[in-house]
């Protein structure tokens, strides 16, 4: 798969992409999530190249908000039921075309926005519908370095396109 040089925005789902999709409930009913440190490092490196990072998630979570704050992700949309509509609003807000965006998803709720994005990825353990909608599938599963894998590909694609 050849990665286009002009990805301006990376949109991520959270559960199943930035996490392994499992939810842990603490003794007070709080939901706990586990994020992979290398995914965070890759997102920071990608952001340093000028790519805008955004999250569109179907669930609301203080853990997601905290992790995004740590990573400097400004555009965090949670509790979204229509991810395609949210994706289109985000593109309009950022002044970019959908073709300028890459997207990472893992389940059926992500498929509509994956189809809108110029480049879409499914994590290795994604639902079959997400895998079918993706332009590429990661080697690693969600929450276990899949996001870092995509970031590395996007960075490498941008470097290949730079004039020498």
PDB file of N, CA and C in Angstrom, residues 7-108:
ATOM      1  N   UNK A   7      -1.555  13.821   4.023  1.00  0.00           N
ATOM      2  CA  UNK A   7      -2.524  13.585   5.087  1.00  0.00           C
ATOM      3  C   UNK A   7      -2.387  14.747   6.051  1.00  0.00           C
ATOM      4  N   UNK A   8      -3.453  15.503   6.191  1.00  0.00           N
ATOM      5  CA  UNK A   8      -3.432  16.684   7.061  1.00  0.00           C
ATOM      6  C   UNK A   8      -4.063  16.431   8.416  1.00  0.00           C
ATOM      7  N   UNK A   9      -4.950  15.423   8.484  1.00  0.00           N
ATOM      8  CA  UNK A   9      -5.671  15.127   9.723  1.00  0.00           C
ATOM      9  C   UNK A   9      -5.732  13.613   9.905  1.00  0.00           C
ATOM     10  N   UNK A  10      -5.490  13.161  11.132  1.00  0.00           N
ATOM     11  CA  UNK A  10      -5.688  11.751  11.485  1.00  0.00           C
ATOM     12  C   UNK A  10      -6.809  11.691  12.509  1.00  0.00           C
ATOM     13  N   UNK A  11      -7.869  10.953  12.171  1.00  0.00           N
ATOM     14  CA  UNK A  11      -9.024  10.789  13.047  1.00  0.00           C
ATOM     15  C   UNK A  11      -9.003   9.372  13.599  1.00  0.00           C
ATOM     16  N   UNK A  12      -9.128   9.262  14.918  1.00  0.00           N
ATOM     17  CA  UNK A  12      -9.054   7.964  15.581  1.00  0.00           C
ATOM     18  C   UNK A  12     -10.317   7.665  16.360  1.00  0.00           C
ATOM     19  N   UNK A  13     -10.728   6.413  16.319  1.00  0.00           N
ATOM     20  CA  UNK A  13     -11.680   5.895  17.288  1.00  0.00           C
ATOM     21  C   UNK A  13     -10.861   5.610  18.551  1.00  0.00           C
ATOM     22  N   UNK A  14     -11.520   5.334  19.662  1.00  0.00           N
ATOM     23  CA  UNK A  14     -10.795   5.065  20.900  1.00  0.00           C
ATOM     24  C   UNK A  14     -10.867   3.588  21.269  1.00  0.00           C
ATOM     25  N   UNK A  15     -12.042   3.116  21.672  1.00  0.00           N
ATOM     26  CA  UNK A  15     -12.176   1.742  22.157  1.00  0.00           C
ATOM     27  C   UNK A  15     -11.978   0.755  21.011  1.00  0.00           C
ATOM     28  N   UNK A  16     -10.934  -0.050  21.135  1.00  0.00           N
ATOM     29  CA  UNK A  16     -10.592  -1.004  20.087  1.00  0.00           C
ATOM     30  C   UNK A  16      -9.515  -0.496  19.147  1.00  0.00           C
ATOM     31  N   UNK A  17      -9.182   0.789  19.249  1.00  0.00           N
ATOM     32  CA  UNK A  17      -8.117   1.373  18.421  1.00  0.00           C
ATOM     33  C   UNK A  17      -6.994   1.880  19.327  1.00  0.00           C
ATOM     34  N   UNK A  18      -7.291   2.886  20.145  1.00  0.00           N
ATOM     35  CA  UNK A  18      -6.305   3.352  21.127  1.00  0.00           C
ATOM     36  C   UNK A  18      -6.249   2.433  22.350  1.00  0.00           C
ATOM     37  N   UNK A  19      -7.288   1.630  22.528  1.00  0.00           N
ATOM     38  CA  UNK A  19      -7.300   0.615  23.583  1.00  0.00           C
ATOM     39  C   UNK A  19      -7.555  -0.736  22.933  1.00  0.00           C
ATOM     40  N   UNK A  20      -7.475  -1.789  23.723  1.00  0.00           N
ATOM     41  CA  UNK A  20      -7.746  -3.119  23.171  1.00  0.00           C
ATOM     42  C   UNK A  20      -9.239  -3.426  23.135  1.00  0.00           C
ATOM     43  N   UNK A  21     -10.057  -2.458  23.492  1.00  0.00           N
ATOM     44  CA  UNK A  21     -11.501  -2.623  23.419  1.00  0.00           C
ATOM     45  C   UNK A  21     -12.135  -3.138  24.692  1.00  0.00           C
ATOM     46  N   UNK A  22     -11.330  -3.589  25.627  1.00  0.00           N
ATOM     47  CA  UNK A  22     -11.890  -4.067  26.891  1.00  0.00           C
ATOM     48  C   UNK A  22     -12.110  -2.887  27.829  1.00  0.00           C
ATOM     49  N   UNK A  23     -13.168  -2.970  28.634  1.00  0.00           N
ATOM     50  CA  UNK A  23     -13.463  -1.947  29.632  1.00  0.00           C
ATOM     51  C   UNK A  23     -13.355  -2.588  31.007  1.00  0.00           C
ATOM     52  N   UNK A  24     -12.620  -1.938  31.876  1.00  0.00           N
ATOM     53  CA  UNK A  24     -12.466  -2.414  33.233  1.00  0.00           C
ATOM     54  C   UNK A  24     -13.298  -1.505  34.134  1.00  0.00           C
ATOM     55  N   UNK A  25     -14.075  -2.111  35.029  1.00  0.00           N
ATOM     56  CA  UNK A  25     -14.895  -1.324  35.941  1.00  0.00           C
ATOM     57  C   UNK A  25     -14.300  -1.426  37.335  1.00  0.00           C
ATOM     58  N   UNK A  26     -14.012  -0.252  37.919  1.00  0.00           N
ATOM     59  CA  UNK A  26     -13.449  -0.194  39.258  1.00  0.00           C
ATOM     60  C   UNK A  26     -14.516  -0.375  40.317  1.00  0.00           C
ATOM     61  N   UNK A  27     -14.112  -0.432  41.594  1.00  0.00           N
ATOM     62  CA  UNK A  27     -15.045  -0.699  42.685  1.00  0.00           C
ATOM     63  C   UNK A  27     -16.115   0.393  42.851  1.00  0.00           C
ATOM     64  N   UNK A  28     -15.853   1.573  42.361  1.00  0.00           N
ATOM     65  CA  UNK A  28     -16.828   2.665  42.450  1.00  0.00           C
ATOM     66  C   UNK A  28     -17.608   2.831  41.148  1.00  0.00           C
ATOM     67  N   UNK A  29     -17.475   1.858  40.246  1.00  0.00           N
ATOM     68  CA  UNK A  29     -18.215   1.907  38.992  1.00  0.00           C
ATOM     69  C   UNK A  29     -17.518   2.671  37.883  1.00  0.00           C
ATOM     70  N   UNK A  30     -16.324   3.199  38.169  1.00  0.00           N
ATOM     71  CA  UNK A  30     -15.599   3.948  37.145  1.00  0.00           C
ATOM     72  C   UNK A  30     -15.062   3.008  36.074  1.00  0.00           C
ATOM     73  N   UNK A  31     -15.015   3.498  34.852  1.00  0.00           N
ATOM     74  CA  UNK A  31     -14.487   2.713  33.744  1.00  0.00           C
ATOM     75  C   UNK A  31     -13.004   3.017  33.593  1.00  0.00           C
ATOM     76  N   UNK A  32     -12.204   1.989  33.511  1.00  0.00           N
ATOM     77  CA  UNK A  32     -10.769   2.145  33.332  1.00  0.00           C
ATOM     78  C   UNK A  32     -10.389   1.633  31.952  1.00  0.00           C
ATOM     79  N   UNK A  33      -9.441   2.304  31.322  1.00  0.00           N
ATOM     80  CA  UNK A  33      -8.961   1.911  30.003  1.00  0.00           C
ATOM     81  C   UNK A  33      -7.444   1.854  30.038  1.00  0.00           C
ATOM     82  N   UNK A  34      -6.879   1.044  29.168  1.00  0.00           N
ATOM     83  CA  UNK A  34      -5.428   0.918  29.072  1.00  0.00           C
ATOM     84  C   UNK A  34      -5.002   1.428  27.696  1.00  0.00           C
ATOM     85  N   UNK A  35      -4.057   2.361  27.696  1.00  0.00           N
ATOM     86  CA  UNK A  35      -3.522   2.935  26.466  1.00  0.00           C
ATOM     87  C   UNK A  35      -2.069   2.508  26.314  1.00  0.00           C
ATOM     88  N   UNK A  36      -1.641   2.285  25.085  1.00  0.00           N
ATOM     89  CA  UNK A  36      -0.267   1.838  24.821  1.00  0.00           C
ATOM     90  C   UNK A  36       0.639   3.068  24.681  1.00  0.00           C
ATOM     91  N   UNK A  37       1.744   3.060  25.397  1.00  0.00           N
ATOM     92  CA  UNK A  37       2.649   4.212  25.409  1.00  0.00           C
ATOM     93  C   UNK A  37       3.256   4.470  24.025  1.00  0.00           C
ATOM     94  N   UNK A  38       3.510   3.423  23.257  1.00  0.00           N
ATOM     95  CA  UNK A  38       4.094   3.639  21.923  1.00  0.00           C
ATOM     96  C   UNK A  38       3.100   4.291  20.967  1.00  0.00           C
ATOM     97  N   UNK A  39       1.811   4.001  21.142  1.00  0.00           N
ATOM     98  CA  UNK A  39       0.809   4.706  20.337  1.00  0.00           C
ATOM     99  C   UNK A  39       0.886   6.201  20.622  1.00  0.00           C
ATOM    100  N   UNK A  40       0.999   6.550  21.893  1.00  0.00           N
ATOM    101  CA  UNK A  40       1.107   7.954  22.267  1.00  0.00           C
ATOM    102  C   UNK A  40       2.349   8.611  21.697  1.00  0.00           C
ATOM    103  N   UNK A  41       3.465   7.904  21.738  1.00  0.00           N
ATOM    104  CA  UNK A  41       4.714   8.445  21.179  1.00  0.00           C
ATOM    105  C   UNK A  41       4.567   8.673  19.682  1.00  0.00           C
ATOM    106  N   UNK A  42       3.961   7.727  18.990  1.00  0.00           N
ATOM    107  CA  UNK A  42       3.753   7.873  17.548  1.00  0.00           C
ATOM    108  C   UNK A  42       2.844   9.047  17.230  1.00  0.00           C
ATOM    109  N   UNK A  43       1.788   9.231  18.010  1.00  0.00           N
ATOM    110  CA  UNK A  43       0.878  10.361  17.781  1.00  0.00           C
ATOM    111  C   UNK A  43       1.593  11.696  17.988  1.00  0.00           C
ATOM    112  N   UNK A  44       2.429  11.774  19.003  1.00  0.00           N
ATOM    113  CA  UNK A  44       3.192  13.008  19.233  1.00  0.00           C
ATOM    114  C   UNK A  44       4.161  13.272  18.080  1.00  0.00           C
ATOM    115  N   UNK A  45       4.813  12.229  17.587  1.00  0.00           N
ATOM    116  CA  UNK A  45       5.734  12.395  16.457  1.00  0.00           C
ATOM    117  C   UNK A  45       4.983  12.830  15.203  1.00  0.00           C
ATOM    118  N   UNK A  46       3.813  12.240  14.973  1.00  0.00           N
ATOM    119  CA  UNK A  46       3.014  12.618  13.812  1.00  0.00           C
ATOM    120  C   UNK A  46       2.535  14.061  13.930  1.00  0.00           C
ATOM    121  N   UNK A  47       2.086  14.455  15.103  1.00  0.00           N
ATOM    122  CA  UNK A  47       1.637  15.835  15.319  1.00  0.00           C
ATOM    123  C   UNK A  47       2.776  16.820  15.079  1.00  0.00           C
ATOM    124  N   UNK A  48       3.990  16.421  15.419  1.00  0.00           N
ATOM    125  CA  UNK A  48       5.150  17.298  15.211  1.00  0.00           C
ATOM    126  C   UNK A  48       5.412  17.561  13.731  1.00  0.00           C
ATOM    127  N   UNK A  49       4.881  16.718  12.841  1.00  0.00           N
ATOM    128  CA  UNK A  49       5.035  16.934  11.399  1.00  0.00           C
ATOM    129  C   UNK A  49       3.970  17.880  10.852  1.00  0.00           C
ATOM    130  N   UNK A  50       3.032  18.294  11.720  1.00  0.00           N
ATOM    131  CA  UNK A  50       1.983  19.213  11.296  1.00  0.00           C
ATOM    132  C   UNK A  50       0.639  18.567  11.056  1.00  0.00           C
ATOM    133  N   UNK A  51       0.535  17.266  11.268  1.00  0.00           N
ATOM    134  CA  UNK A  51      -0.745  16.578  11.105  1.00  0.00           C
ATOM    135  C   UNK A  51      -1.610  16.871  12.337  1.00  0.00           C
ATOM    136  N   UNK A  52      -2.846  17.266  12.110  1.00  0.00           N
ATOM    137  CA  UNK A  52      -3.796  17.509  13.186  1.00  0.00           C
ATOM    138  C   UNK A  52      -4.379  16.177  13.624  1.00  0.00           C
ATOM    139  N   UNK A  53      -4.481  15.987  14.934  1.00  0.00           N
ATOM    140  CA  UNK A  53      -5.034  14.757  15.495  1.00  0.00           C
ATOM    141  C   UNK A  53      -6.427  15.024  16.040  1.00  0.00           C
ATOM    142  N   UNK A  54      -7.317  14.058  15.843  1.00  0.00           N
ATOM    143  CA  UNK A  54      -8.681  14.176  16.351  1.00  0.00           C
ATOM    144  C   UNK A  54      -9.188  12.808  16.771  1.00  0.00           C
ATOM    145  N   UNK A  55     -10.118  12.816  17.721  1.00  0.00           N
ATOM    146  CA  UNK A  55     -10.755  11.598  18.206  1.00  0.00           C
ATOM    147  C   UNK A  55     -12.257  11.732  18.016  1.00  0.00           C
ATOM    148  N   UNK A  56     -12.860  10.690  17.481  1.00  0.00           N
ATOM    149  CA  UNK A  56     -14.317  10.593  17.417  1.00  0.00           C
ATOM    150  C   UNK A  56     -14.686   9.254  18.047  1.00  0.00           C
ATOM    151  N   UNK A  57     -15.356   9.302  19.195  1.00  0.00           N
ATOM    152  CA  UNK A  57     -15.656   8.097  19.961  1.00  0.00           C
ATOM    153  C   UNK A  57     -17.141   8.010  20.280  1.00  0.00           C
ATOM    154  N   UNK A  58     -17.655   6.813  20.264  1.00  0.00           N
ATOM    155  CA  UNK A  58     -19.051   6.589  20.610  1.00  0.00           C
ATOM    156  C   UNK A  58     -19.309   6.652  22.102  1.00  0.00           C
ATOM    157  N   UNK A  59     -18.291   6.441  22.896  1.00  0.00           N
ATOM    158  CA  UNK A  59     -18.434   6.460  24.363  1.00  0.00           C
ATOM    159  C   UNK A  59     -17.896   7.763  24.930  1.00  0.00           C
ATOM    160  N   UNK A  60     -18.416   8.132  26.075  1.00  0.00           N
ATOM    161  CA  UNK A  60     -17.878   9.256  26.841  1.00  0.00           C
ATOM    162  C   UNK A  60     -17.024   8.684  27.960  1.00  0.00           C
ATOM    163  N   UNK A  61     -15.843   9.260  28.135  1.00  0.00           N
ATOM    164  CA  UNK A  61     -14.938   8.732  29.145  1.00  0.00           C
ATOM    165  C   UNK A  61     -13.975   9.811  29.618  1.00  0.00           C
ATOM    166  N   UNK A  62     -13.865   9.935  30.927  1.00  0.00           N
ATOM    167  CA  UNK A  62     -12.881  10.871  31.477  1.00  0.00           C
ATOM    168  C   UNK A  62     -11.462  10.376  31.190  1.00  0.00           C
ATOM    169  N   UNK A  63     -11.302   9.049  31.081  1.00  0.00           N
ATOM    170  CA  UNK A  63      -9.989   8.480  30.755  1.00  0.00           C
ATOM    171  C   UNK A  63      -9.547   8.928  29.362  1.00  0.00           C
ATOM    172  N   UNK A  64     -10.475   8.909  28.418  1.00  0.00           N
ATOM    173  CA  UNK A  64     -10.176   9.356  27.055  1.00  0.00           C
ATOM    174  C   UNK A  64      -9.807  10.828  27.064  1.00  0.00           C
ATOM    175  N   UNK A  65     -10.592  11.635  27.762  1.00  0.00           N
ATOM    176  CA  UNK A  65     -10.315  13.073  27.832  1.00  0.00           C
ATOM    177  C   UNK A  65      -8.917  13.326  28.409  1.00  0.00           C
ATOM    178  N   UNK A  66      -8.580  12.605  29.479  1.00  0.00           N
ATOM    179  CA  UNK A  66      -7.270  12.768  30.113  1.00  0.00           C
ATOM    180  C   UNK A  66      -6.141  12.365  29.172  1.00  0.00           C
ATOM    181  N   UNK A  67      -6.286  11.209  28.518  1.00  0.00           N
ATOM    182  CA  UNK A  67      -5.225  10.738  27.611  1.00  0.00           C
ATOM    183  C   UNK A  67      -5.043  11.698  26.442  1.00  0.00           C
ATOM    184  N   UNK A  68      -6.145  12.189  25.890  1.00  0.00           N
ATOM    185  CA  UNK A  68      -6.053  13.138  24.779  1.00  0.00           C
ATOM    186  C   UNK A  68      -5.390  14.435  25.221  1.00  0.00           C
ATOM    187  N   UNK A  69      -5.680  14.874  26.421  1.00  0.00           N
ATOM    188  CA  UNK A  69      -5.041  16.082  26.953  1.00  0.00           C
ATOM    189  C   UNK A  69      -3.531  15.864  27.053  1.00  0.00           C
ATOM    190  N   UNK A  70      -3.120  14.693  27.560  1.00  0.00           N
ATOM    191  CA  UNK A  70      -1.688  14.369  27.671  1.00  0.00           C
ATOM    192  C   UNK A  70      -1.004  14.386  26.313  1.00  0.00           C
ATOM    193  N   UNK A  71      -1.730  13.946  25.280  1.00  0.00           N
ATOM    194  CA  UNK A  71      -1.153  13.844  23.939  1.00  0.00           C
ATOM    195  C   UNK A  71      -1.306  15.124  23.128  1.00  0.00           C
ATOM    196  N   UNK A  72      -2.001  16.114  23.675  1.00  0.00           N
ATOM    197  CA  UNK A  72      -2.186  17.377  22.958  1.00  0.00           C
ATOM    198  C   UNK A  72      -3.224  17.278  21.846  1.00  0.00           C
ATOM    199  N   UNK A  73      -4.147  16.330  21.944  1.00  0.00           N
ATOM    200  CA  UNK A  73      -5.208  16.199  20.945  1.00  0.00           C
ATOM    201  C   UNK A  73      -6.318  17.177  21.310  1.00  0.00           C
ATOM    202  N   UNK A  74      -6.498  18.202  20.494  1.00  0.00           N
ATOM    203  CA  UNK A  74      -7.475  19.269  20.774  1.00  0.00           C
ATOM    204  C   UNK A  74      -8.893  18.902  20.396  1.00  0.00           C
ATOM    205  N   UNK A  75      -9.040  18.123  19.361  1.00  0.00           N
ATOM    206  CA  UNK A  75     -10.370  17.821  18.826  1.00  0.00           C
ATOM    207  C   UNK A  75     -10.801  16.449  19.326  1.00  0.00           C
ATOM    208  N   UNK A  76     -11.622  16.443  20.362  1.00  0.00           N
ATOM    209  CA  UNK A  76     -12.054  15.212  21.010  1.00  0.00           C
ATOM    210  C   UNK A  76     -13.581  15.221  21.060  1.00  0.00           C
ATOM    211  N   UNK A  77     -14.188  14.397  20.231  1.00  0.00           N
ATOM    212  CA  UNK A  77     -15.641  14.312  20.162  1.00  0.00           C
ATOM    213  C   UNK A  77     -16.060  12.973  20.760  1.00  0.00           C
ATOM    214  N   UNK A  78     -16.773  13.017  21.870  1.00  0.00           N
ATOM    215  CA  UNK A  78     -17.188  11.806  22.573  1.00  0.00           C
ATOM    216  C   UNK A  78     -18.704  11.694  22.612  1.00  0.00           C
ATOM    217  N   UNK A  79     -19.194  10.491  22.800  1.00  0.00           N
ATOM    218  CA  UNK A  79     -20.627  10.250  22.858  1.00  0.00           C
ATOM    219  C   UNK A  79     -21.287  10.423  21.503  1.00  0.00           C
ATOM    220  N   UNK A  80     -20.537  10.161  20.442  1.00  0.00           N
ATOM    221  CA  UNK A  80     -21.006  10.382  19.070  1.00  0.00           C
ATOM    222  C   UNK A  80     -21.751   9.142  18.575  1.00  0.00           C
ATOM    223  N   UNK A  81     -22.977   9.343  18.105  1.00  0.00           N
ATOM    224  CA  UNK A  81     -23.737   8.221  17.545  1.00  0.00           C
ATOM    225  C   UNK A  81     -23.621   8.157  16.028  1.00  0.00           C
ATOM    226  N   UNK A  82     -23.422   9.293  15.382  1.00  0.00           N
ATOM    227  CA  UNK A  82     -23.277   9.340  13.921  1.00  0.00           C
ATOM    228  C   UNK A  82     -21.869   9.832  13.603  1.00  0.00           C
ATOM    229  N   UNK A  83     -20.946   8.894  13.469  1.00  0.00           N
ATOM    230  CA  UNK A  83     -19.541   9.262  13.274  1.00  0.00           C
ATOM    231  C   UNK A  83     -19.290   9.914  11.920  1.00  0.00           C
ATOM    232  N   UNK A  84     -20.050   9.554  10.895  1.00  0.00           N
ATOM    233  CA  UNK A  84     -19.871  10.182   9.584  1.00  0.00           C
ATOM    234  C   UNK A  84     -20.227  11.658   9.661  1.00  0.00           C
ATOM    235  N   UNK A  85     -21.340  11.993  10.304  1.00  0.00           N
ATOM    236  CA  UNK A  85     -21.751  13.397  10.446  1.00  0.00           C
ATOM    237  C   UNK A  85     -20.728  14.168  11.278  1.00  0.00           C
ATOM    238  N   UNK A  86     -20.232  13.557  12.340  1.00  0.00           N
ATOM    239  CA  UNK A  86     -19.219  14.206  13.170  1.00  0.00           C
ATOM    240  C   UNK A  86     -17.928  14.429  12.382  1.00  0.00           C
ATOM    241  N   UNK A  87     -17.560  13.447  11.573  1.00  0.00           N
ATOM    242  CA  UNK A  87     -16.370  13.551  10.727  1.00  0.00           C
ATOM    243  C   UNK A  87     -16.528  14.721   9.744  1.00  0.00           C
ATOM    244  N   UNK A  88     -17.685  14.817   9.111  1.00  0.00           N
ATOM    245  CA  UNK A  88     -17.924  15.910   8.155  1.00  0.00           C
ATOM    246  C   UNK A  88     -17.894  17.272   8.843  1.00  0.00           C
ATOM    247  N   UNK A  89     -18.474  17.370  10.038  1.00  0.00           N
ATOM    248  CA  UNK A  89     -18.432  18.638  10.795  1.00  0.00           C
ATOM    249  C   UNK A  89     -16.995  18.989  11.174  1.00  0.00           C
ATOM    250  N   UNK A  90     -16.225  17.988  11.552  1.00  0.00           N
ATOM    251  CA  UNK A  90     -14.820  18.214  11.909  1.00  0.00           C
ATOM    252  C   UNK A  90     -14.040  18.727  10.707  1.00  0.00           C
ATOM    253  N   UNK A  91     -14.241  18.113   9.555  1.00  0.00           N
ATOM    254  CA  UNK A  91     -13.552  18.564   8.337  1.00  0.00           C
ATOM    255  C   UNK A  91     -13.896  20.020   8.044  1.00  0.00           C
ATOM    256  N   UNK A  92     -15.157  20.350   8.152  1.00  0.00           N
ATOM    257  CA  UNK A  92     -15.598  21.728   7.896  1.00  0.00           C
ATOM    258  C   UNK A  92     -14.947  22.687   8.891  1.00  0.00           C
ATOM    259  N   UNK A  93     -14.957  22.313  10.165  1.00  0.00           N
ATOM    260  CA  UNK A  93     -14.350  23.155  11.212  1.00  0.00           C
ATOM    261  C   UNK A  93     -12.860  23.378  10.958  1.00  0.00           C
ATOM    262  N   UNK A  94     -12.172  22.329  10.482  1.00  0.00           N
ATOM    263  CA  UNK A  94     -10.732  22.422  10.242  1.00  0.00           C
ATOM    264  C   UNK A  94     -10.405  22.991   8.860  1.00  0.00           C
ATOM    265  N   UNK A  95     -11.419  23.129   8.013  1.00  0.00           N
ATOM    266  CA  UNK A  95     -11.190  23.662   6.668  1.00  0.00           C
ATOM    267  C   UNK A  95     -10.419  22.706   5.777  1.00  0.00           C
ATOM    268  N   UNK A  96     -10.684  21.409   5.926  1.00  0.00           N
ATOM    269  CA  UNK A  96     -10.011  20.400   5.108  1.00  0.00           C
ATOM    270  C   UNK A  96     -11.040  19.562   4.371  1.00  0.00           C
ATOM    271  N   UNK A  97     -10.596  18.937   3.308  1.00  0.00           N
ATOM    272  CA  UNK A  97     -11.429  17.992   2.578  1.00  0.00           C
ATOM    273  C   UNK A  97     -11.295  16.615   3.238  1.00  0.00           C
ATOM    274  N   UNK A  98     -12.321  15.805   3.122  1.00  0.00           N
ATOM    275  CA  UNK A  98     -12.252  14.442   3.655  1.00  0.00           C
ATOM    276  C   UNK A  98     -11.084  13.677   3.044  1.00  0.00           C
ATOM    277  N   UNK A  99     -10.751  13.991   1.801  1.00  0.00           N
ATOM    278  CA  UNK A  99      -9.644  13.309   1.124  1.00  0.00           C
ATOM    279  C   UNK A  99      -8.286  13.644   1.746  1.00  0.00           C
ATOM    280  N   UNK A 100      -8.233  14.699   2.554  1.00  0.00           N
ATOM    281  CA  UNK A 100      -6.998  15.077   3.250  1.00  0.00           C
ATOM    282  C   UNK A 100      -6.845  14.360   4.588  1.00  0.00           C
ATOM    283  N   UNK A 101      -7.822  13.521   4.929  1.00  0.00           N
ATOM    284  CA  UNK A 101      -7.854  12.882   6.238  1.00  0.00           C
ATOM    285  C   UNK A 101      -7.570  11.387   6.150  1.00  0.00           C
ATOM    286  N   UNK A 102      -6.936  10.890   7.190  1.00  0.00           N
ATOM    287  CA  UNK A 102      -6.803   9.452   7.397  1.00  0.00           C
ATOM    288  C   UNK A 102      -7.622   9.117   8.635  1.00  0.00           C
ATOM    289  N   UNK A 103      -8.046   7.883   8.721  1.00  0.00           N
ATOM    290  CA  UNK A 103      -8.925   7.456   9.798  1.00  0.00           C
ATOM    291  C   UNK A 103      -8.544   6.046  10.224  1.00  0.00           C
ATOM    292  N   UNK A 104      -8.643   5.775  11.528  1.00  0.00           N
ATOM    293  CA  UNK A 104      -8.401   4.424  12.036  1.00  0.00           C
ATOM    294  C   UNK A 104      -9.646   3.972  12.799  1.00  0.00           C
ATOM    295  N   UNK A 105     -10.175   2.822  12.411  1.00  0.00           N
ATOM    296  CA  UNK A 105     -11.353   2.291  13.074  1.00  0.00           C
ATOM    297  C   UNK A 105     -11.236   0.801  13.325  1.00  0.00           C
ATOM    298  N   UNK A 106     -12.253   0.278  14.029  1.00  0.00           N
ATOM    299  CA  UNK A 106     -12.221  -1.149  14.355  1.00  0.00           C
ATOM    300  C   UNK A 106     -13.578  -1.833  14.325  1.00  0.00           C
ATOM    301  N   UNK A 107     -14.669  -1.082  14.185  1.00  0.00           N
ATOM    302  CA  UNK A 107     -15.973  -1.730  14.274  1.00  0.00           C
ATOM    303  C   UNK A 107     -16.976  -1.065  13.332  1.00  0.00           C
ATOM    304  N   UNK A 108     -18.170  -1.607  13.295  1.00  0.00           N
ATOM    305  CA  UNK A 108     -19.181  -1.171  12.333  1.00  0.00           C
ATOM    306  C   UNK A 108     -19.534   0.311  12.477  1.00  0.00           C
TER     307      UNK A 108
END
